[in-house]
Tab-separated table of C-alpha atoms in Angstrom:
chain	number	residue	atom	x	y	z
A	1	UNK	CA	-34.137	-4.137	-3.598
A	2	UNK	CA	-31.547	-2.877	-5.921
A	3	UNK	CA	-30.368	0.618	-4.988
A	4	UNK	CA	-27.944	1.094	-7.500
A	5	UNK	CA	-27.441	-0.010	-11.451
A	6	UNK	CA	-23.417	0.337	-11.912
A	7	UNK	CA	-23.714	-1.329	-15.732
A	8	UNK	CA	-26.444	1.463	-16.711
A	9	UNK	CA	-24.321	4.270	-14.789
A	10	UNK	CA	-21.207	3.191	-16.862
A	11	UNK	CA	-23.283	3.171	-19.924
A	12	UNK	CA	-23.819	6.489	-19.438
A	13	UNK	CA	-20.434	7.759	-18.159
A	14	UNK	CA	-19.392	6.331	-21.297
A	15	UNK	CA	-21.601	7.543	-23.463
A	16	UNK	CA	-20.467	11.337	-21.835
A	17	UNK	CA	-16.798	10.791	-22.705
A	18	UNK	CA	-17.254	9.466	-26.301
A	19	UNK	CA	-18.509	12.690	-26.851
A	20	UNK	CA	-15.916	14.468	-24.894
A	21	UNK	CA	-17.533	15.211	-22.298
A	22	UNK	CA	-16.359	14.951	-18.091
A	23	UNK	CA	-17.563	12.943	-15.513
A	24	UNK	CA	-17.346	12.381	-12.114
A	25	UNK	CA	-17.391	8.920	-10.827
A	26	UNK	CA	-18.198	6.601	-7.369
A	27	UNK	CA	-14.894	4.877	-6.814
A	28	UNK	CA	-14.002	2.732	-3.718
A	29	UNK	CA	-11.085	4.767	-3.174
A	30	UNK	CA	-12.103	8.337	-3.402
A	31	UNK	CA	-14.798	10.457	-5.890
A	32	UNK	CA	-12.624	10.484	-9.547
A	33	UNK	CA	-12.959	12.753	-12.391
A	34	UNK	CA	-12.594	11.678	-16.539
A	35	UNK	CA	-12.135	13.083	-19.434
A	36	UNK	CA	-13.663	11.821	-22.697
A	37	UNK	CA	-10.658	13.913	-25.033
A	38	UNK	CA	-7.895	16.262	-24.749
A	39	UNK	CA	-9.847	19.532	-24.289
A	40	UNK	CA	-11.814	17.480	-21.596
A	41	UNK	CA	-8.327	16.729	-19.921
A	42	UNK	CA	-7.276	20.248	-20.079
A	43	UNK	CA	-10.292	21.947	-18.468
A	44	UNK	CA	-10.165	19.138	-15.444
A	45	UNK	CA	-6.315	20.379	-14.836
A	46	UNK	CA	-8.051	24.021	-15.234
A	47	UNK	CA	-10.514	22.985	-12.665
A	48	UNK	CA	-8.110	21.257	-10.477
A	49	UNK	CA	-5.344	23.639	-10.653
A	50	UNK	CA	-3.110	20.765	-11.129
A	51	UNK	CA	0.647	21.042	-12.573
A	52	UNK	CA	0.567	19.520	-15.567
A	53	UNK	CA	3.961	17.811	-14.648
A	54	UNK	CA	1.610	15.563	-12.761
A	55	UNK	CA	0.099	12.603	-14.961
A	56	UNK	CA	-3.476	11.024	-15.187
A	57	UNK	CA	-4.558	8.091	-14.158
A	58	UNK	CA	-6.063	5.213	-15.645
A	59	UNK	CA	-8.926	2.600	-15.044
A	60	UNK	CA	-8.089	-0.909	-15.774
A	61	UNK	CA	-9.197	-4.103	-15.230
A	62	UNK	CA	-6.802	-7.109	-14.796
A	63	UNK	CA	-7.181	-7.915	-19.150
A	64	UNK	CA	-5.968	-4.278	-19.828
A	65	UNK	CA	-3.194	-4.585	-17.246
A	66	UNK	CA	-1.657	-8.020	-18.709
A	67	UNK	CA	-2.236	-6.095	-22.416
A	68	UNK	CA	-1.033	-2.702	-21.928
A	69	UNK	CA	2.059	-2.800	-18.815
A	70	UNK	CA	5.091	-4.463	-19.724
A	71	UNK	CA	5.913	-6.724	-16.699
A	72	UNK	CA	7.343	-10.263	-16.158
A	73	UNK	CA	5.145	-13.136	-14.535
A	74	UNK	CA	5.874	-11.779	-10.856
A	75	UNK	CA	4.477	-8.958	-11.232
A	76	UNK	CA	1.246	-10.289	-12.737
A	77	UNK	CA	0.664	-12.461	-10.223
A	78	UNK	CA	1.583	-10.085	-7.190
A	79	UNK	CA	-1.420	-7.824	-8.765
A	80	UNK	CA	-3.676	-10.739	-9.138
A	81	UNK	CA	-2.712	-11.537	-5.427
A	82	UNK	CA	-3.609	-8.313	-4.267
A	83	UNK	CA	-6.754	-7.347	-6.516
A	84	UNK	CA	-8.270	-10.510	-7.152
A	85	UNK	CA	-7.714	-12.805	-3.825
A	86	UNK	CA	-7.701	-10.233	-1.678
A	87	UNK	CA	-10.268	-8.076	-3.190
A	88	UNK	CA	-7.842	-4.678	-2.401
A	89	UNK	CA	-7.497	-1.383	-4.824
A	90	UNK	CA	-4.638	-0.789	-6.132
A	91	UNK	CA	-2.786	1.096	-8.218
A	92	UNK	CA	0.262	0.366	-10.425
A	93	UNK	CA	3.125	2.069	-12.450
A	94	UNK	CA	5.093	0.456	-15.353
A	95	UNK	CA	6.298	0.942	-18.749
A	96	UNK	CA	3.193	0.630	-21.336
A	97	UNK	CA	2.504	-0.231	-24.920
A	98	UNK	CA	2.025	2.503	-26.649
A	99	UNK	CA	1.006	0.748	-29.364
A	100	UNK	CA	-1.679	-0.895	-27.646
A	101	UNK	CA	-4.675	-0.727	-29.656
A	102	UNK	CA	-6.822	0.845	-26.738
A	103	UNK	CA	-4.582	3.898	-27.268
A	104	UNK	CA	-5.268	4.587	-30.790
A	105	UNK	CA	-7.546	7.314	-30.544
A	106	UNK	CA	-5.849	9.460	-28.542
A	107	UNK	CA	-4.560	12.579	-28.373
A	108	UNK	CA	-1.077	13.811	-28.656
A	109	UNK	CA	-2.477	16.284	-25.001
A	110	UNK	CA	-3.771	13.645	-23.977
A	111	UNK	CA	-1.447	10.770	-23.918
A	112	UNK	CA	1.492	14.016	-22.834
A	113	UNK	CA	-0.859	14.358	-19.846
A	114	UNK	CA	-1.215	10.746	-18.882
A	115	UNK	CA	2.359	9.388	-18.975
A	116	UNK	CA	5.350	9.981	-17.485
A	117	UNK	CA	8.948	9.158	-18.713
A	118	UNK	CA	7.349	5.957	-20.733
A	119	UNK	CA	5.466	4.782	-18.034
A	120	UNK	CA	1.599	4.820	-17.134
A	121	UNK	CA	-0.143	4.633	-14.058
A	122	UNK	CA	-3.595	1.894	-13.874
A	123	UNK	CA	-6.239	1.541	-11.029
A	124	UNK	CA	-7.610	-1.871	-10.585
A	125	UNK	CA	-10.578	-2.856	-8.717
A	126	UNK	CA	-11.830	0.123	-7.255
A	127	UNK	CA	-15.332	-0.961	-6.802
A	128	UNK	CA	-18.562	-1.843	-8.809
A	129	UNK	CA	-18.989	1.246	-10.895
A	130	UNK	CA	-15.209	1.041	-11.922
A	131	UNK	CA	-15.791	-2.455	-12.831
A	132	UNK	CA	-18.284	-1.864	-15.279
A	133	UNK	CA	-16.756	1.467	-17.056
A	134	UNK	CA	-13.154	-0.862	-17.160
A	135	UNK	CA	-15.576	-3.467	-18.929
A	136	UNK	CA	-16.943	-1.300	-21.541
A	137	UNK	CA	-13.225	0.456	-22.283
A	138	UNK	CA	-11.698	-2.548	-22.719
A	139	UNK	CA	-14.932	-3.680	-25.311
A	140	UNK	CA	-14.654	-0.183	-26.963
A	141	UNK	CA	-10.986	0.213	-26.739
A	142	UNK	CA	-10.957	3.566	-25.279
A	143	UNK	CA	-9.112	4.534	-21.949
A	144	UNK	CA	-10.959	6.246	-19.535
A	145	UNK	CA	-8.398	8.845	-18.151
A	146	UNK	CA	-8.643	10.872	-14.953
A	147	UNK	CA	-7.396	11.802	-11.464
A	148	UNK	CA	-9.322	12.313	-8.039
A	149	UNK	CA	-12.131	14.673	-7.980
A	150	UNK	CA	-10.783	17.576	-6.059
A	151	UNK	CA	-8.779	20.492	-5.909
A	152	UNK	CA	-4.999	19.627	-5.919
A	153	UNK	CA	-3.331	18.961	-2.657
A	154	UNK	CA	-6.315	19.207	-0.812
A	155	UNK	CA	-7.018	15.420	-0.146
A	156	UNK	CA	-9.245	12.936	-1.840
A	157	UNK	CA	-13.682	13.092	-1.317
A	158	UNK	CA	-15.835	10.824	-0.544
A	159	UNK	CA	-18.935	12.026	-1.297
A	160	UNK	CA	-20.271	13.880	-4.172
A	161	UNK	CA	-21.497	16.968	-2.218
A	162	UNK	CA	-17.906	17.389	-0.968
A	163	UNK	CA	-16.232	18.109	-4.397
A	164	UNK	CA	-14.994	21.081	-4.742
A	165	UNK	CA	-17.498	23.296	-7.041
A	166	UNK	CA	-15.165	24.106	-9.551
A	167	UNK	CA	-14.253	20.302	-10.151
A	168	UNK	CA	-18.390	19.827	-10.521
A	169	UNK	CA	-18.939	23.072	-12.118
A	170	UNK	CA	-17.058	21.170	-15.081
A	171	UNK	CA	-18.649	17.806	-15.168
A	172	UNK	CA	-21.243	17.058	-18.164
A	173	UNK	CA	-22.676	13.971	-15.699
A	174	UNK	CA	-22.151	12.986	-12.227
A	175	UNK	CA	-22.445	9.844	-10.350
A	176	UNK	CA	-23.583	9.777	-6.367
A	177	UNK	CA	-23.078	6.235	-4.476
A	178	UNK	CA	-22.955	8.168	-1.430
A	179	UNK	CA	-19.681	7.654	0.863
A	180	UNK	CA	-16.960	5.731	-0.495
A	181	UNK	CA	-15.446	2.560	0.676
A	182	UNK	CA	-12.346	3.208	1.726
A	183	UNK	CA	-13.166	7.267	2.866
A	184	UNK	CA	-10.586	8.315	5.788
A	185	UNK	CA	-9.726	11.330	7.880
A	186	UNK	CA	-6.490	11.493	5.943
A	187	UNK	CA	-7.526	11.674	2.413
A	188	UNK	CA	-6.012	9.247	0.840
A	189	UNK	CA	-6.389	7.396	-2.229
A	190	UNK	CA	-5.803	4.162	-3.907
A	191	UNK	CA	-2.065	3.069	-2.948
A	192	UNK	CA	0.028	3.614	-6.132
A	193	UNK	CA	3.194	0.851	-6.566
A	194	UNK	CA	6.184	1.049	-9.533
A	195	UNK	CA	6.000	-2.657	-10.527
A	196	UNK	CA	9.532	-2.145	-12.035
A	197	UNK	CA	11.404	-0.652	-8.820
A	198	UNK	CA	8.007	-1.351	-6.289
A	199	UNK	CA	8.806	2.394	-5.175
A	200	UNK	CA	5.682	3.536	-3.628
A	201	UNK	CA	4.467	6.807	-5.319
A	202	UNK	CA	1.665	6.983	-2.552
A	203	UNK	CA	0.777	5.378	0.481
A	204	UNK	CA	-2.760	5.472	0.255
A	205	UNK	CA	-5.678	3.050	1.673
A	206	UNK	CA	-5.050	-0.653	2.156
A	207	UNK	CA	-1.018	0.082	2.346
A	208	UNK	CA	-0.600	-2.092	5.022
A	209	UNK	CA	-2.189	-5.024	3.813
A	210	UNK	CA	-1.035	-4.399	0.391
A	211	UNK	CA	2.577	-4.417	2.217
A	212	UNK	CA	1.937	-7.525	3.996
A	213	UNK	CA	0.676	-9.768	1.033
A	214	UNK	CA	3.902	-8.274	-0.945
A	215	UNK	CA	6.238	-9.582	1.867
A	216	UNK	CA	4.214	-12.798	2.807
A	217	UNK	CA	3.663	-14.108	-0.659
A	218	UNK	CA	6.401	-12.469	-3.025
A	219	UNK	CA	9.246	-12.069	-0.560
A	220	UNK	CA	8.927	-8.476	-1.947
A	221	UNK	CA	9.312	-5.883	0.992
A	222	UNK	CA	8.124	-2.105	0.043
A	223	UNK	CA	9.501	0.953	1.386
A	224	UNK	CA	7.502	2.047	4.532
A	225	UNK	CA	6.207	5.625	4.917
A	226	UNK	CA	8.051	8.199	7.296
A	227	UNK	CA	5.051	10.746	7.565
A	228	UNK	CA	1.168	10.655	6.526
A	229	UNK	CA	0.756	11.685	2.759
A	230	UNK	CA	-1.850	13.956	1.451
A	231	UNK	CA	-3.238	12.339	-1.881
């Protein structure tokens, strides 16, 4: 029996941001929240209380990656390594085409609120419902722009009745898988890597492994963390 329908969900979380709306989405890593236009973007800062100094993320796939982040071979392959053999989230900073085509319809808010210093931050493989909405931007050439569903600085959720009610209060659809993948008792998110100085912005789930694949396969060794983060 099939319990959940991630290609009709993304249909519909689609759908919701075409028209501008805001949804909140299953991921792997943590509950997310998107916004379909820069009005959308702004009330989900509102919502959040989040600085605007601090950018949105993206949902890619591994297409819109090679397309839109400006990276040599290495670094390609690395995120192949890690998303596609290993099956792991991850997240990844690097300088962007702007001029990508995906990025056409956007916002001057919008694309102020999503970048930082040229660069742009993309999720990959966070889970079945991500998979599907990645699959559908990349055929409609529209980002799908967001940030964890919660309050900021109060830690990732990991299940739909544990987002805060201001974040919800916003949202023109929700999605409920129930508890996320990768949910922990330090919320955390997806672990976020520069590609161009392989800083880590976050150590968030899978660090270790993501760590040890870097080192074992790349000769790449990454900055360990000092004290647990709060995502």
């Amino acid at each position: 029996m099939t319990v959940i329908n991630p290609a009709e969900d993304a249909a519909k979380v689609m759908g919701v941001l075409e028209e501008g709306g805001i949804a909140i989405v299953p991921l792997d890593v943590a509950y997310a929240v998107f916004g379909g236009n820069g009005v959308a973007i702004k009330r989900i800062f509102e919502a959040k209380e989040r600085s605007l100094t601090k950018p949105n993320g993206m949902m890619a796939d591994f297409e819109i990656f090679s397309e839109v982040h400006i990276v040599d071979q290495r670094e390609r392959d690395l995120v192949r390594a890690v998303t596609d053999d290993f099956g792991l989230p991850l997240s990844v900073v690097a300088p962007f085409r702007m001029d990508h085509p995906i990025f056409a319809e956007c916002d001057e808010f919008t694309m102020e609120r999503s970048t930082k210093l040229g660069t742009l931050d993309l999720l990959l493989n966070a889970g079945p419902l991500h998979r599907e909405i990645t699959k559908l931007s990349r055929q409609k050439m529209r980002p799908v722009l967001g940030s964890s569903a919660n309050k900021s600085l109060t830690g990732s959720k990991y299940r739909l009745q544990d987002v805060d009610k201001e974040v919800r209060a916003a949202a023109s659809i929700e999605v409920d898988y129930g508890l996320s993948r990768y949910a922990n008792a330090r919320g955390i998110s997806s672990t976020i890597i520069d590609l161009k100085t392989f800083e880590v912005h976050r150590y968030g789930v899978c660090f270790e492994q993501i760590s040890d694949i870097l080192k074992r396969y790349f000769k790449i060794e990454l900055p360990q963390p000092k004290t647990a983060a709060v995502a």
